Coordinates of C-alpha atoms in Angstrom, one line a residue:
M1 CA -80.2 56.6 -24.3
S2 CA -76.3 55.0 -23.9
D3 CA -73.3 57.0 -26.2
G4 CA -70.9 54.4 -25.7
G5 CA -68.9 56.4 -23.2
Q6 CA -68.7 59.6 -25.7
R7 CA -70.9 62.8 -25.2
L8 CA -74.4 62.6 -24.7
R9 CA -76.6 64.9 -25.7
R10 CA -80.3 64.8 -25.2
D11 CA -82.5 64.2 -28.9
A12 CA -84.8 66.9 -29.6
R13 CA -86.8 65.3 -31.6
E14 CA -88.2 63.1 -28.5
P15 CA -89.9 64.1 -25.7
L16 CA -87.7 67.2 -23.6
H17 CA -89.4 66.2 -19.6
E18 CA -90.7 63.8 -17.5
R19 CA -94.6 64.6 -19.1
Q20 CA -96.8 66.3 -20.9
A21 CA -98.8 69.2 -19.3
M22 CA -102.1 68.0 -18.5
P23 CA -105.5 68.7 -16.8
T24 CA -104.3 71.3 -12.8
S25 CA -106.4 67.9 -11.0
A26 CA -103.8 65.9 -12.5
H27 CA -100.4 67.1 -11.1
T28 CA -97.3 64.3 -11.1
G29 CA -89.5 66.4 -14.0
A30 CA -60.5 65.1 -13.7
G31 CA -57.5 67.0 -14.1
M32 CA -54.8 69.0 -12.5
G33 CA -53.6 70.8 -8.2
K34 CA -56.1 72.3 -6.1
I35 CA -56.6 75.5 -5.7
R36 CA -59.1 75.5 -2.8
K37 CA -61.4 72.9 -1.0
T38 CA -64.5 74.9 -2.4
W39 CA -63.5 73.3 -6.1
A40 CA -65.3 69.9 -6.6
I41 CA -61.9 69.1 -9.2
P42 CA -57.8 69.5 -9.6
I43 CA -57.6 72.4 -11.0
A44 CA -53.8 74.5 -11.4
F45 CA -54.7 77.6 -14.5
G46 CA -52.6 80.8 -14.4
A47 CA -52.9 83.8 -11.2
L48 CA -52.9 86.9 -11.0
A49 CA -52.2 88.9 -14.8
A50 CA -51.5 92.8 -16.4
C51 CA -50.4 93.3 -19.2
G52 CA -47.4 95.3 -19.7
S53 CA -47.2 99.3 -21.5
H54 CA -44.5 98.6 -24.7
H55 CA -42.7 102.2 -25.5
G56 CA -42.9 104.1 -23.1
S57 CA -46.4 104.3 -23.4
I58 CA -49.1 104.9 -20.5
D59 CA -50.1 101.1 -20.0
T60 CA -54.5 101.5 -19.7
S61 CA -54.9 97.6 -20.2
P62 CA -57.5 96.2 -17.8
A63 CA -55.9 93.7 -15.1
K64 CA -56.9 90.0 -16.0
V65 CA -58.2 87.7 -13.2
A66 CA -57.5 84.0 -14.3
P67 CA -59.9 81.4 -13.5
G68 CA -57.4 79.5 -11.5
A69 CA -56.9 81.8 -9.6
R70 CA -57.0 81.5 -6.2
E71 CA -58.2 84.6 -5.3
L72 CA -61.7 83.6 -6.9
R73 CA -64.6 80.9 -4.6
Y74 CA -66.4 78.4 -6.7
E75 CA -69.2 76.4 -6.0
G76 CA -70.4 73.2 -8.1
R77 CA -68.8 70.6 -10.3
F78 CA -66.4 71.7 -12.5
D79 CA -64.0 69.9 -14.6
G80 CA -60.6 70.9 -14.5
S81 CA -59.1 68.9 -17.5
D82 CA -59.0 71.9 -20.1
P83 CA -55.4 74.2 -19.4
A84 CA -58.1 77.2 -21.0
G85 CA -60.4 77.5 -17.6
P86 CA -62.6 75.2 -16.3
R87 CA -66.3 73.2 -17.9
F88 CA -69.6 73.0 -15.8
E89 CA -72.8 72.4 -16.9
W90 CA -74.7 71.4 -13.4
P91 CA -77.6 74.1 -12.8
G92 CA -76.6 76.0 -9.6
S93 CA -73.0 76.1 -10.4
A94 CA -71.5 79.5 -9.2
V95 CA -68.1 81.8 -8.9
W96 CA -67.7 83.8 -6.6
L97 CA -65.7 87.8 -7.3
R98 CA -64.4 90.2 -5.1
F99 CA -62.4 92.8 -6.0
T100 CA -60.5 96.4 -6.4
G101 CA -62.0 98.9 -9.0
A102 CA -65.0 100.0 -10.3
S103 CA -66.0 97.0 -13.1
A104 CA -65.3 93.7 -13.9
K105 CA -66.2 91.6 -16.8
V106 CA -66.4 87.8 -17.2
T107 CA -64.9 85.9 -20.4
L108 CA -67.1 82.3 -21.1
S109 CA -67.1 80.0 -23.6
E110 CA -70.9 78.3 -24.0
H111 CA -72.1 75.5 -26.1
S112 CA -75.4 75.6 -26.7
L113 CA -77.1 71.0 -26.9
E114 CA -80.1 71.0 -27.8
T115 CA -82.8 72.7 -28.9
D116 CA -86.5 74.3 -27.2
E117 CA -89.9 72.7 -27.8
Y118 CA -90.6 76.1 -29.0
G119 CA -87.9 75.3 -32.0
N120 CA -85.9 78.1 -30.4
V121 CA -81.4 76.7 -29.7
A122 CA -81.3 77.1 -26.2
H123 CA -78.5 78.9 -24.6
N124 CA -77.2 79.1 -21.0
W125 CA -79.1 81.8 -19.0
Y126 CA -76.9 83.0 -15.3
D127 CA -78.2 84.8 -12.2
V128 CA -75.9 88.2 -11.3
A129 CA -75.2 89.7 -8.2
V130 CA -73.1 92.4 -7.2
D131 CA -72.9 93.2 -2.7
A132 CA -75.1 91.1 -3.0
Q133 CA -77.9 92.9 -5.1
P134 CA -79.3 90.8 -7.8
A135 CA -78.1 92.9 -11.7
Q136 CA -79.3 91.9 -14.8
P137 CA -79.4 88.6 -15.6
L138 CA -77.0 86.9 -17.9
Y139 CA -77.4 85.6 -21.7
A140 CA -75.2 83.0 -22.8
T141 CA -74.4 83.1 -26.8
E142 CA -73.0 80.1 -28.8
G143 CA -68.9 80.2 -28.7
V144 CA -66.3 83.4 -26.5
H145 CA -67.3 86.6 -25.6
T146 CA -66.5 89.0 -22.5
Y147 CA -69.9 90.0 -20.9
P148 CA -69.8 93.2 -18.1
L149 CA -71.3 92.1 -15.6
A150 CA -70.2 95.7 -13.3
A151 CA -69.9 98.7 -13.9
A152 CA -69.3 101.9 -12.4
L153 CA -69.0 101.3 -8.5
A154 CA -68.2 103.6 -5.7
P155 CA -64.9 103.3 -4.8
G156 CA -63.3 100.8 -2.9
E157 CA -63.8 96.2 -2.4
H158 CA -66.7 94.9 -4.2
I159 CA -67.9 91.3 -5.4
V160 CA -69.9 89.6 -8.1
S161 CA -71.2 86.0 -8.4
L162 CA -72.5 83.7 -11.1
R163 CA -74.6 81.2 -10.7
K164 CA -76.1 78.8 -14.0
R165 CA -79.4 78.9 -14.2
T166 CA -80.2 76.4 -16.9
E167 CA -79.2 72.6 -16.2
A168 CA -77.0 70.5 -18.1
Y169 CA -78.5 69.7 -21.1
V170 CA -79.4 73.5 -22.2
G171 CA -75.4 73.8 -22.4
E172 CA -71.6 73.6 -21.1
G173 CA -69.8 77.0 -20.2
Q174 CA -66.7 77.3 -19.2
L175 CA -65.2 80.1 -17.0
L176 CA -62.0 81.5 -19.4
G177 CA -61.4 84.9 -16.1
F178 CA -62.5 88.2 -15.5
E179 CA -61.5 92.1 -16.5
L180 CA -60.8 94.1 -14.2
D181 CA -59.9 97.4 -14.7
H182 CA -56.6 98.6 -14.8
G183 CA -54.4 99.0 -11.9
A184 CA -57.1 96.7 -10.1
K185 CA -56.4 93.6 -8.3
A186 CA -58.8 90.0 -6.9
L187 CA -59.3 89.1 -3.4
P188 CA -59.7 86.4 -1.3
V189 CA -63.7 85.7 -1.4
S190 CA -64.3 83.3 2.6
D191 CA -66.5 79.8 1.9
A192 CA -69.7 79.4 3.1
P193 CA -69.7 77.2 7.1
R194 CA -72.2 74.7 6.0
R195 CA -73.4 72.8 2.5
I196 CA -75.8 71.1 1.8
E197 CA -76.1 68.6 -1.0
F198 CA -78.9 68.4 -3.4
I199 CA -79.7 65.9 -5.9
G200 CA -82.5 65.7 -8.1
D201 CA -84.8 66.0 -10.9
S202 CA -86.2 68.4 -13.7
I203 CA -88.1 69.8 -9.9
T204 CA -85.2 70.8 -8.3
A205 CA -83.5 71.5 -12.0
G206 CA -85.8 74.9 -12.1
F207 CA -88.5 73.0 -14.7
G208 CA -90.6 75.8 -15.7
V209 CA -90.6 77.2 -12.1
D210 CA -90.4 81.5 -14.2
G211 CA -93.5 80.1 -16.7
A212 CA -96.9 82.0 -16.3
D213 CA -99.0 78.8 -16.3
G214 CA -99.1 75.0 -16.8
S215 CA -99.5 75.3 -20.1
C216 CA -96.0 76.1 -21.7
L217 CA -93.8 74.3 -23.1
F218 CA -90.0 74.1 -22.2
S219 CA -88.2 77.0 -21.9
A220 CA -84.3 77.5 -21.5
D221 CA -86.1 81.0 -20.8
T222 CA -88.3 79.5 -17.5
E223 CA -85.7 77.4 -15.8
N224 CA -84.2 79.0 -13.7
Y225 CA -82.3 76.9 -10.1
A226 CA -81.7 80.2 -8.4
H227 CA -86.1 79.9 -7.4
T228 CA -86.1 76.4 -6.1
Y229 CA -86.0 74.8 -3.0
A230 CA -82.6 73.9 -2.9
A231 CA -81.5 77.0 -3.6
L232 CA -84.1 78.8 -0.8
T233 CA -83.0 76.8 0.9
A234 CA -79.3 77.7 1.0
Q235 CA -80.1 80.4 0.7
D236 CA -82.4 80.6 4.5
L237 CA -79.3 78.6 6.0
G238 CA -76.4 80.7 3.8
A239 CA -75.1 76.9 3.5
S240 CA -73.3 76.5 0.2
Q241 CA -74.2 74.1 -2.8
I242 CA -74.5 71.3 -5.0
A243 CA -76.9 70.4 -6.9
L244 CA -76.9 67.5 -9.2
A245 CA -81.1 67.8 -11.1
S246 CA -81.4 66.6 -14.3
S247 CA -85.0 66.8 -16.2
G248 CA -86.3 63.1 -16.8
A249 CA -83.7 61.5 -14.3
G250 CA -84.9 58.3 -12.3
V251 CA -84.1 56.1 -9.9
Y252 CA -84.0 52.8 -12.0
R253 CA -86.3 54.6 -15.4
N254 CA -86.3 57.9 -16.4
W255 CA -89.0 59.3 -18.3
G256 CA -90.0 57.5 -20.9
G257 CA -88.4 53.8 -19.6
G258 CA -85.3 53.5 -19.8
T259 CA -82.3 53.1 -17.8
D260 CA -79.3 54.2 -19.3
N261 CA -78.2 57.5 -17.2
T262 CA -80.4 56.9 -13.8
I263 CA -79.4 59.3 -12.4
G264 CA -77.3 57.3 -9.8
D265 CA -75.7 56.7 -13.0
L266 CA -75.4 60.9 -13.2
Y267 CA -74.4 61.1 -9.7
Q268 CA -71.1 60.5 -10.9
R269 CA -69.6 62.8 -13.2
A270 CA -67.5 66.2 -12.9
L271 CA -70.4 66.5 -16.9
P272 CA -72.7 64.8 -16.7
T273 CA -73.4 65.0 -20.1
Y274 CA -70.2 63.3 -20.4
S275 CA -70.5 58.9 -19.4
T276 CA -66.7 58.9 -19.2
S277 CA -67.0 61.7 -16.5
R278 CA -65.9 61.0 -13.0
W279 CA -66.2 63.0 -10.6
D280 CA -63.7 63.4 -7.0
F281 CA -66.4 62.4 -3.6
S282 CA -62.9 63.6 -1.8
A283 CA -62.5 67.1 -2.7
W284 CA -66.1 68.5 -1.5
K285 CA -67.9 66.9 1.9
P286 CA -71.0 68.1 2.3
D287 CA -73.2 68.1 5.5
A288 CA -76.1 67.1 4.7
V289 CA -77.6 65.8 1.3
V290 CA -81.2 66.1 0.6
I291 CA -81.8 63.9 -2.6
N292 CA -85.9 64.3 -4.2
V293 CA -85.7 61.6 -7.0
G294 CA -88.6 58.9 -7.8
T295 CA -91.5 60.8 -9.8
E296 CA -89.8 59.7 -13.2
D297 CA -90.3 57.1 -12.3
F298 CA -94.0 56.3 -12.4
T299 CA -94.5 58.4 -15.3
S300 CA -94.6 55.4 -17.9
G301 CA -96.3 53.8 -14.7
D302 CA -95.9 51.8 -12.0
P303 CA -92.3 51.2 -11.9
G304 CA -92.4 47.9 -10.2
H305 CA -91.5 47.0 -5.9
D306 CA -88.5 45.6 -6.6
A307 CA -86.9 46.9 -9.5
F308 CA -87.6 50.8 -7.6
V309 CA -86.3 49.2 -3.9
A310 CA -82.6 47.8 -5.2
G311 CA -82.2 51.1 -7.9
Y312 CA -83.6 53.1 -4.8
L313 CA -81.2 51.3 -2.4
K314 CA -78.3 51.4 -4.8
L315 CA -78.3 55.0 -4.4
L316 CA -78.8 55.2 -1.2
A317 CA -75.8 53.5 -0.7
R318 CA -73.2 55.1 -2.8
V319 CA -74.6 58.7 -1.3
R320 CA -73.2 56.9 2.4
Q321 CA -70.1 55.1 1.0
N322 CA -68.5 59.3 -0.8
Y323 CA -70.3 60.7 2.8
P324 CA -70.0 58.9 6.2
S325 CA -71.1 61.1 8.3
A326 CA -73.5 63.4 5.6
L327 CA -77.5 63.6 7.4
I328 CA -79.0 62.0 4.6
V329 CA -82.8 63.6 3.6
V330 CA -84.9 61.2 1.8
A331 CA -87.6 63.8 -0.1
I332 CA -91.4 62.4 -1.3
G333 CA -91.8 65.0 -4.2
P334 CA -94.7 67.3 -4.5
M335 CA -95.8 66.2 -8.0
L336 CA -96.8 63.1 -7.5
S337 CA -99.5 62.0 -7.4
D338 CA -101.8 59.0 -6.7
L339 CA -105.0 61.1 -9.7
W340 CA -101.1 60.6 -12.8
P341 CA -100.7 58.2 -14.6
P342 CA -104.4 56.5 -14.4
G343 CA -104.2 53.6 -12.1
A344 CA -100.2 53.7 -11.2
Q345 CA -101.8 55.2 -7.4
A346 CA -98.2 56.6 -7.7
L347 CA -98.2 58.5 -4.5
T348 CA -99.1 55.8 -2.6
R349 CA -97.3 53.4 -3.8
A350 CA -94.1 55.5 -4.3
R351 CA -94.4 56.7 -0.6
S352 CA -94.2 52.9 0.2
Y353 CA -91.7 52.5 -1.8
V354 CA -89.3 55.1 -0.8
S355 CA -89.8 54.2 3.1
E356 CA -89.6 51.5 2.5
A357 CA -85.8 51.3 0.8
V358 CA -84.9 53.7 4.1
G359 CA -86.1 51.6 7.1
A360 CA -84.1 48.9 4.9
A361 CA -81.2 51.2 5.1
S362 CA -80.8 50.7 9.0
D363 CA -79.2 54.0 8.3
A364 CA -80.4 56.8 11.9
R365 CA -78.9 59.6 10.1
M366 CA -80.7 59.0 7.1
K367 CA -84.0 60.7 7.5
L368 CA -87.5 61.1 5.4
I369 CA -89.9 64.0 4.8
E370 CA -92.7 64.3 2.7
F371 CA -94.1 67.6 0.1
P372 CA -97.4 68.3 0.2
D373 CA -98.7 67.5 -2.9
Q374 CA -98.5 71.0 -5.4
D375 CA -101.7 71.5 -5.8
D376 CA -102.4 72.6 -2.6
A377 CA -100.2 76.3 -4.0
G378 CA -102.8 76.2 -7.0
T379 CA -100.4 78.1 -9.5
Y380 CA -97.9 75.5 -11.9
G381 CA -94.9 75.7 -13.7
C382 CA -94.1 75.0 -17.0
K383 CA -95.9 71.8 -17.8
S384 CA -97.9 72.0 -15.3
H385 CA -94.0 71.6 -13.3
P386 CA -93.8 73.5 -9.6
S387 CA -94.4 77.1 -9.1
P388 CA -92.5 79.6 -7.1
A389 CA -95.1 80.2 -5.0
T390 CA -94.5 75.8 -4.2
H391 CA -90.8 75.9 -4.3
R392 CA -90.6 79.0 -1.4
R393 CA -93.4 76.3 0.6
M394 CA -90.9 73.4 0.0
A395 CA -88.0 75.8 0.8
D396 CA -89.9 76.7 4.9
Q397 CA -90.0 72.7 5.5
L398 CA -87.0 71.6 4.2
T399 CA -85.4 75.1 6.2
A400 CA -86.8 73.9 9.2
F401 CA -86.2 70.2 9.1
L402 CA -82.5 70.9 8.7
R403 CA -82.3 73.8 11.5
Q404 CA -84.0 71.0 13.9
Q405 CA -81.4 68.0 12.6
L406 CA -78.3 69.5 12.9
G407 CA -79.2 73.3 15.0
W408 CA -78.3 75.0 12.7

């Protein structure tokens, strides 16, 4: 859909994602000044601050950590055009806070962008970790709220992280700051030594991965980027990550056949639901880029050789222009099948088209990988999307491939 340069919103009356559930035999998903290199945006908010005492009273007010504090580590694409705090939409967007004290809270603004397929207003979910251990996930509600992240911790230094589970069309978040115990302070967080960028569709976004089986519908409750092959691969390799993944986004055409806001269009944006949003590609340079797209193009049948190959070559050229020295891994996804759509021979044709595009690019730092058909795993997420078992298998394959190619 086109918005004439304004905000994009997926219409809840239209099909939300690339296909309906099917029998398991036929499976086919800028700004202000920089803080630090882990930010992908120019931004400069206030530093750590705490309220002062009044009239000689004992000050017990919490210590405030502003969203622009240099001690914070950000991972992902954030837009810094609002001085109140950075806005973000892409799945996997994350922030780390290292601090002294026994507790930490975060203040977020949440704006829902769609209704799920059960008729409920969808909101963002976040994974929380305290001292590298999973904690209670955070469910954001509409508007501005302060949420507890950690409490009753032992004396000393601690670190908390917050990572967005859900994709852009679920909702837009904005980080407005943290609260610590009175007298506590934020401490610097070191960056990861390796970097991977993932470009994908619903598979990479984690659509339905937490669903019970292939029959459930789209819900923010079952979408979980942390359980995807992308997040697992980055975790296995100790790499920081950026995920540019949107359900329904194709190379030449999207789910349903539309050609506006394909993955090549979204790839250029800090906030993908804003057509005028732009990303500063000089702010974050990955060691490797993994591209797993093209499944959506085949959901309405064969997209056509010439159009698909031309679209893929355009995307590859854009990625290479932005990252001249990165390893580019082009993947053929696990949902492609010659059984669906009927007569499309989607897997055979996609394999041929993608291989031709990679060959035509004539790039020694561009490699092809094919993930096995997910039917071999025997389990499925919502609407026949990859299950945790399939994502784990994909991650193991990709991790080994990247280790071999990059010497990691």
